[in-house]
Amino acid sequence: MVKLSVEEGTFLVKLARKAVKEYLENARIIQPPPDTPEKLFEKAGVFVTIEEIFVDPILRRARRELRGCIGYPEPFFPMVEATIRSAIAAATEDPRFPPMTPRELDRVVFEVSILTKPQELKYTSPEELPEKIKIGRDGLIIEQGIARGLLLPQVAVDEKWGPEEFLSYACLKAGLREDEWRKGRVKVYVFQSQIFVEATPEGEVVERLLEAV
């Protein structure tokens, strides 16, 4: 995987926000800026996640809820271009949510995940699969025919899933029965990601490090 510095990750996160702002306010798709670091023209899988910030009135602390997440699991485009495309799609094309409006921009945070190329797990028995998956390191792709579902590594960490739950929810994401992976008829791919996220809306960008368990 292409390893990015915090400065390069910050560039992509700020670019994701700028791309969405320009699209929502002016219906314009921006081009990669002239000051784009050279490394960001390398191809890699990219996902952009947008989360809305709420203040829990009871617990009196902020919580986040998903507002959109779309990307490219394969290295089809340069990172800078994939970030622009994914950010706009996450804001306007995620079928789980209505399109964002400009007034939402000050209450959402942007997260950019740079993915390694997915690698297929080879197994002779489905019972082997949970042992081949490490929570906090691996993301999952489940594939059966034209059905395909992807979950980023941070999803399993945030939801406190074990490997079996992770496999089951990846099957559901693909539109399959949750126990389909137990039948040995699905292809399973793993990938890793480097994650950069805004600490607050338009705030400092930090690299999110997941604890592997």
Short mmCIF file of C-alpha atoms in Angstrom, two decimals:
data_model
loop_
_atom_site.label_atom_id
_atom_site.label_comp_id
_atom_site.label_asym_id
_atom_site.label_seq_id
_atom_site.Cartn_x
_atom_site.Cartn_y
_atom_site.Cartn_z
CA MET A 1 0.00 0.00 0.00
CA VAL A 2 1.10 3.54 -0.68
CA LYS A 3 1.93 5.00 2.74
CA LEU A 4 0.86 8.61 3.12
CA SER A 5 2.12 11.24 5.52
CA VAL A 6 -0.32 13.09 7.75
CA GLU A 7 0.18 16.12 5.49
CA GLU A 8 -0.82 14.12 2.41
CA GLY A 9 -3.78 12.60 4.25
CA THR A 10 -4.84 16.07 5.39
CA PHE A 11 -4.69 17.25 1.78
CA LEU A 12 -7.11 14.49 0.70
CA VAL A 13 -9.58 15.08 3.54
CA LYS A 14 -9.68 18.83 2.88
CA LEU A 15 -10.04 18.08 -0.83
CA ALA A 16 -13.00 15.78 -0.11
CA ARG A 17 -14.75 18.57 1.78
CA LYS A 18 -13.96 21.15 -0.91
CA ALA A 19 -15.25 18.80 -3.64
CA VAL A 20 -18.57 18.33 -1.86
CA LYS A 21 -18.93 22.04 -1.03
CA GLU A 22 -18.36 23.06 -4.66
CA TYR A 23 -20.72 20.40 -5.96
CA LEU A 24 -23.54 21.21 -3.53
CA GLU A 25 -23.26 24.98 -3.87
CA ASN A 26 -22.29 25.37 -7.53
CA ALA A 27 -22.97 21.98 -9.17
CA ARG A 28 -19.30 21.91 -10.17
CA ILE A 29 -16.90 18.97 -10.11
CA ILE A 30 -13.49 20.31 -9.16
CA GLN A 31 -10.23 19.19 -10.75
CA PRO A 32 -7.11 18.10 -8.83
CA PRO A 33 -5.46 21.30 -7.55
CA PRO A 34 -2.10 22.43 -8.98
CA ASP A 35 -0.44 21.94 -5.58
CA THR A 36 -1.45 18.26 -5.31
CA PRO A 37 1.49 16.24 -3.93
CA GLU A 38 2.99 13.96 -6.57
CA LYS A 39 2.34 10.81 -4.53
CA LEU A 40 -1.42 11.43 -4.65
CA PHE A 41 -1.44 10.81 -8.38
CA GLU A 42 -0.62 7.14 -7.72
CA LYS A 43 -3.57 4.80 -8.11
CA ALA A 44 -5.19 3.23 -5.04
CA GLY A 45 -8.58 2.21 -3.73
CA VAL A 46 -10.26 5.07 -1.87
CA PHE A 47 -13.40 5.37 0.26
CA VAL A 48 -14.86 8.60 1.62
CA THR A 49 -17.06 8.43 4.70
CA ILE A 50 -19.19 11.36 5.87
CA GLU A 51 -20.52 11.37 9.44
CA GLU A 52 -22.93 13.79 11.08
CA ILE A 53 -22.10 15.09 14.54
CA PHE A 54 -24.85 15.14 17.17
CA VAL A 55 -24.70 16.21 20.80
CA ASP A 56 -26.44 13.66 23.00
CA PRO A 57 -28.63 15.70 25.38
CA ILE A 58 -28.55 13.00 28.06
CA LEU A 59 -24.90 11.99 27.96
CA ARG A 60 -23.88 15.54 27.00
CA ARG A 61 -21.26 14.35 24.56
CA ALA A 62 -20.91 14.28 20.81
CA ARG A 63 -21.75 11.18 18.82
CA ARG A 64 -21.44 10.43 15.14
CA GLU A 65 -23.90 8.90 12.72
CA LEU A 66 -23.16 7.78 9.19
CA ARG A 67 -24.29 10.24 6.51
CA GLY A 68 -22.77 8.58 3.46
CA CYS A 69 -19.96 6.26 2.41
CA ILE A 70 -18.93 5.37 -1.14
CA GLY A 71 -15.65 4.57 -2.83
CA TYR A 72 -13.53 2.40 -5.05
CA PRO A 73 -12.17 -0.88 -3.65
CA GLU A 74 -9.75 -1.31 -6.54
CA PRO A 75 -7.00 1.09 -7.73
CA PHE A 76 -8.93 2.36 -10.74
CA PHE A 77 -8.02 6.05 -10.37
CA PRO A 78 -5.27 8.25 -8.92
CA MET A 79 -5.94 8.86 -5.23
CA VAL A 80 -6.65 12.54 -5.78
CA GLU A 81 -9.25 11.82 -8.46
CA ALA A 82 -10.80 8.91 -6.56
CA THR A 83 -11.18 11.16 -3.51
CA ILE A 84 -13.07 13.81 -5.48
CA ARG A 85 -15.35 11.26 -7.13
CA SER A 86 -15.99 9.31 -3.91
CA ALA A 87 -16.67 12.40 -1.81
CA ILE A 88 -19.33 13.72 -4.18
CA ALA A 89 -20.91 10.27 -4.48
CA ALA A 90 -20.93 9.78 -0.69
CA ALA A 91 -22.71 13.12 -0.29
CA THR A 92 -25.25 12.71 -3.07
CA GLU A 93 -25.56 9.09 -4.27
CA ASP A 94 -25.54 6.80 -1.22
CA PRO A 95 -28.93 5.07 -1.60
CA ARG A 96 -29.34 4.83 2.18
CA PHE A 97 -29.61 8.60 2.59
CA PRO A 98 -31.11 11.65 0.84
CA PRO A 99 -28.57 13.90 -0.90
CA MET A 100 -26.77 16.32 1.40
CA THR A 101 -27.58 20.01 1.40
CA PRO A 102 -25.04 22.84 1.77
CA ARG A 103 -26.27 23.75 5.25
CA GLU A 104 -25.20 20.31 6.53
CA LEU A 105 -21.54 20.95 5.81
CA ASP A 106 -20.83 22.61 9.15
CA ARG A 107 -22.05 19.61 11.13
CA VAL A 108 -20.36 16.72 9.34
CA VAL A 109 -16.84 15.32 9.38
CA PHE A 110 -15.03 13.79 6.43
CA GLU A 111 -12.95 10.63 6.56
CA VAL A 112 -10.76 9.28 3.74
CA SER A 113 -9.56 5.67 3.70
CA ILE A 114 -6.75 4.60 1.36
CA LEU A 115 -7.04 0.88 0.59
CA THR A 116 -4.58 -1.83 -0.29
CA LYS A 117 -5.46 -4.03 -3.25
CA PRO A 118 -7.91 -6.72 -2.03
CA GLN A 119 -6.42 -10.21 -1.65
CA GLU A 120 -8.58 -13.33 -1.87
CA LEU A 121 -8.51 -15.64 1.15
CA LYS A 122 -7.98 -19.27 0.17
CA TYR A 123 -9.81 -21.79 2.35
CA THR A 124 -10.84 -25.42 2.19
CA SER A 125 -13.46 -25.19 4.94
CA PRO A 126 -15.50 -22.12 5.98
CA GLU A 127 -14.58 -22.83 9.60
CA GLU A 128 -11.08 -21.61 8.73
CA LEU A 129 -12.24 -18.13 7.73
CA PRO A 130 -12.60 -16.46 11.17
CA GLU A 131 -9.01 -17.46 12.01
CA LYS A 132 -7.73 -15.75 8.85
CA ILE A 133 -9.33 -12.38 9.68
CA LYS A 134 -7.84 -9.91 12.16
CA ILE A 135 -10.18 -7.27 13.55
CA GLY A 136 -8.59 -3.82 13.45
CA ARG A 137 -6.37 -4.76 10.51
CA ASP A 138 -8.60 -6.22 7.82
CA GLY A 139 -11.52 -4.94 5.83
CA LEU A 140 -13.76 -7.48 4.10
CA ILE A 141 -15.29 -8.04 0.69
CA ILE A 142 -17.78 -10.88 0.21
CA GLU A 143 -18.54 -11.92 -3.34
CA GLN A 144 -20.96 -14.43 -4.84
CA GLY A 145 -21.83 -14.09 -8.51
CA ILE A 146 -22.80 -10.46 -9.09
CA ALA A 147 -23.44 -9.90 -5.38
CA ARG A 148 -20.69 -7.98 -3.62
CA GLY A 149 -20.44 -6.35 -0.22
CA LEU A 150 -17.61 -4.36 1.36
CA LEU A 151 -17.01 -3.27 4.95
CA LEU A 152 -14.06 -1.09 5.93
CA PRO A 153 -11.76 -2.22 8.78
CA GLN A 154 -13.00 0.52 11.12
CA VAL A 155 -16.59 -0.74 10.92
CA ALA A 156 -15.79 -3.94 12.83
CA VAL A 157 -13.86 -1.94 15.44
CA ASP A 158 -16.64 0.63 15.90
CA GLU A 159 -19.33 -2.05 16.16
CA LYS A 160 -17.18 -4.29 18.41
CA TRP A 161 -17.66 -7.30 16.13
CA GLY A 162 -15.65 -10.49 16.20
CA PRO A 163 -14.54 -12.18 12.96
CA GLU A 164 -17.71 -14.28 12.63
CA GLU A 165 -19.99 -11.25 13.04
CA PHE A 166 -17.83 -9.33 10.58
CA LEU A 167 -18.27 -12.08 7.99
CA SER A 168 -22.01 -12.24 8.61
CA TYR A 169 -22.53 -8.48 8.23
CA ALA A 170 -20.38 -8.44 5.10
CA CYS A 171 -22.72 -11.08 3.66
CA LEU A 172 -25.72 -8.91 4.52
CA LYS A 173 -24.00 -5.93 2.87
CA ALA A 174 -23.74 -8.06 -0.28
CA GLY A 175 -27.46 -8.80 -0.14
CA LEU A 176 -26.90 -12.41 0.93
CA ARG A 177 -28.08 -14.39 3.94
CA GLU A 178 -25.93 -13.64 6.96
CA ASP A 179 -24.81 -17.28 7.22
CA GLU A 180 -23.88 -17.61 3.55
CA TRP A 181 -20.17 -17.59 4.37
CA ARG A 182 -20.63 -20.77 6.40
CA LYS A 183 -21.67 -22.68 3.27
CA GLY A 184 -18.33 -22.30 1.53
CA ARG A 185 -19.82 -20.78 -1.61
CA VAL A 186 -18.57 -17.21 -1.33
CA LYS A 187 -15.29 -15.57 -2.23
CA VAL A 188 -13.75 -13.62 0.63
CA TYR A 189 -11.22 -10.83 0.15
CA VAL A 190 -9.31 -8.86 2.77
CA PHE A 191 -7.65 -5.46 2.51
CA GLN A 192 -6.08 -2.93 4.82
CA SER A 193 -6.50 0.83 4.94
CA GLN A 194 -4.83 4.02 6.10
CA ILE A 195 -7.45 6.34 7.56
CA PHE A 196 -7.48 10.13 7.88
CA VAL A 197 -10.37 11.99 9.50
CA GLU A 198 -11.42 15.44 10.68
CA ALA A 199 -11.51 15.65 14.48
CA THR A 200 -14.31 18.22 14.18
CA PRO A 201 -16.13 19.75 11.19
CA GLU A 202 -13.45 21.59 9.17
CA GLY A 203 -11.07 20.96 12.08
CA GLU A 204 -7.69 19.28 12.43
CA VAL A 205 -7.14 16.15 10.37
CA VAL A 206 -5.63 13.19 12.19
CA GLU A 207 -4.62 9.70 11.17
CA ARG A 208 -6.88 7.12 12.79
CA LEU A 209 -4.95 4.10 14.01
CA LEU A 210 -6.99 0.97 14.68
CA GLU A 211 -6.00 -1.45 17.42
CA ALA A 212 -5.71 -4.95 15.99
CA VAL A 213 -7.21 -7.68 18.19
#
